[in-house]
């Protein structure tokens, strides 16, 4: 039984943060499109973004393996560009980001839809285009929704197990995250103590993440109230 | 010159309007749901007409035949809405800045609109009237080519309403662009505008001067309800709906509830309403309520008797005659029976007395507020602000 705690923790944080950041970059435009545009097939896009939430993680992992594996269409394409995903921590980040995606898109879309369209009209008349209105009007109003989504996404990415082990396996020092380490420790006879340590670390990080997001949102609310915004 | 010729199908009726707006304020009056706000939305570019054209000078804003449309962002329109549309997460100054195009300066606008003392206040702490002032500043900060005011007094209490009205009465004349002011209140329209359009169920009922438009709205019919029954009145009842607007200045308020109003060299007693001494007012008098006499009315219950001269007599086809009398430069219409014309020998050029009861003056509007006039006189600094702003805004 040989599990390097520090290494596992660092891999986990790296995978979850990279997954969350990547998912955030995709989630913002997708949520924007879903909230602001009407187009044929919108329901389909909406459904696809929810899929990672409802599909069995093993299936998600298998789909990733087929698409991004060494012989998959996207995998060989990325490989020729020097990007390797299969059995690498980057692949774990992809899996983690994918399952986090719906959790970031959903609250952001709801927040964007709640922005008063009358305010958008007033800014249009004043000469503001979509991007300017997004920066000046949407972003200041929806960022608590974005932060909440990112934190949920981070927590979800941190705990991701099924898709990760299917796609990138359980390689010490590369893809063995906290969740995979707990699984490995459980397999061994004398691993009970290390399971306890790993579980405690996982819970601590999750609590910290959720606490941080609550604190940020509360601070934002307080600042708004200090400015007299009811 | 803003030229609008548009059609758009709305729930229940079709908006079909062809109008030209010159520099200055045009009030667009009409009942709720007449299509007034829709018209402004079409002009601003927020909504698209089904067909027609909108032009500002040589610039085409919309033309269905040429398939041209200028985006709302590029029309350079300033707009005030029924309710203020400010961003609560920004301060007052940033909200004004949102209106700025091409990095023009807007300090003059901040002063002119009276927003200067508010710039450090959080938006949420402003009253409704103050918020609308900020909206006005935002609208003017972009140096608009057309200003659209969509019932900006909605939801304001009397005090705020009066303040905003006075503010607009000072600011609007300094802005030399077409200004369209949508309202359903006579007094607001009379105070700010010199041109009027009466819109009902999507159609222009009348347009022109106060006398032409406000005089033609049927007796006892509140403009908010006018037009609910389709056109205001059947055409053959037009004579019953003829009225005259008499303009004058309030010179005294009596304890009995009457106001003495100077009309040229003569005077009229009218119900005092909200008048203050010094207000310039419009009074409306219906043609069917006027009595004509060769002698001044004395010892009558009717309190008012104005000396004038008959200008025209128009024979109507129901045995009645519409007599128009010049009184102190105003034209007053009187509806009398043809037999009366014979009996009194009424003819063109003949002097006559126009007699009517004070209670017949069913509508009175303050055109120029005495309080506002005095305030601007006693504060020379503000007057100079106005002049300097005048030079900056075209």
GROMACS .gro file of C-alpha atoms in nm, chain A residues 11-21 93 96-97 153-155 157-159:
model
   20
   11UNK     CA    1  -0.328   1.596  -0.892
   12UNK     CA    2  -0.685   1.621  -0.764
   13UNK     CA    3  -0.672   2.000  -0.730
   14UNK     CA    4  -0.504   2.039  -1.070
   15UNK     CA    5  -0.761   1.816  -1.242
   16UNK     CA    6  -1.060   1.980  -1.070
   17UNK     CA    7  -0.938   2.337  -1.127
   18UNK     CA    8  -0.848   2.276  -1.492
   19UNK     CA    9  -1.181   2.098  -1.545
   20UNK     CA   10  -1.373   2.380  -1.381
   21UNK     CA   11  -1.188   2.650  -1.577
   93UNK     CA   12  -0.953   1.715  -1.638
   96UNK     CA   13  -1.413   1.621  -1.470
   97UNK     CA   14  -1.495   1.934  -1.672
  153UNK     CA   15  -1.869   2.242  -1.077
  154UNK     CA   16  -1.542   2.234  -0.886
  155UNK     CA   17  -1.688   2.013  -0.613
  157UNK     CA   18  -1.508   1.766  -1.067
  158UNK     CA   19  -1.321   1.686  -0.749
  159UNK     CA   20  -1.543   1.388  -0.678
   0.00000   0.00000   0.00000
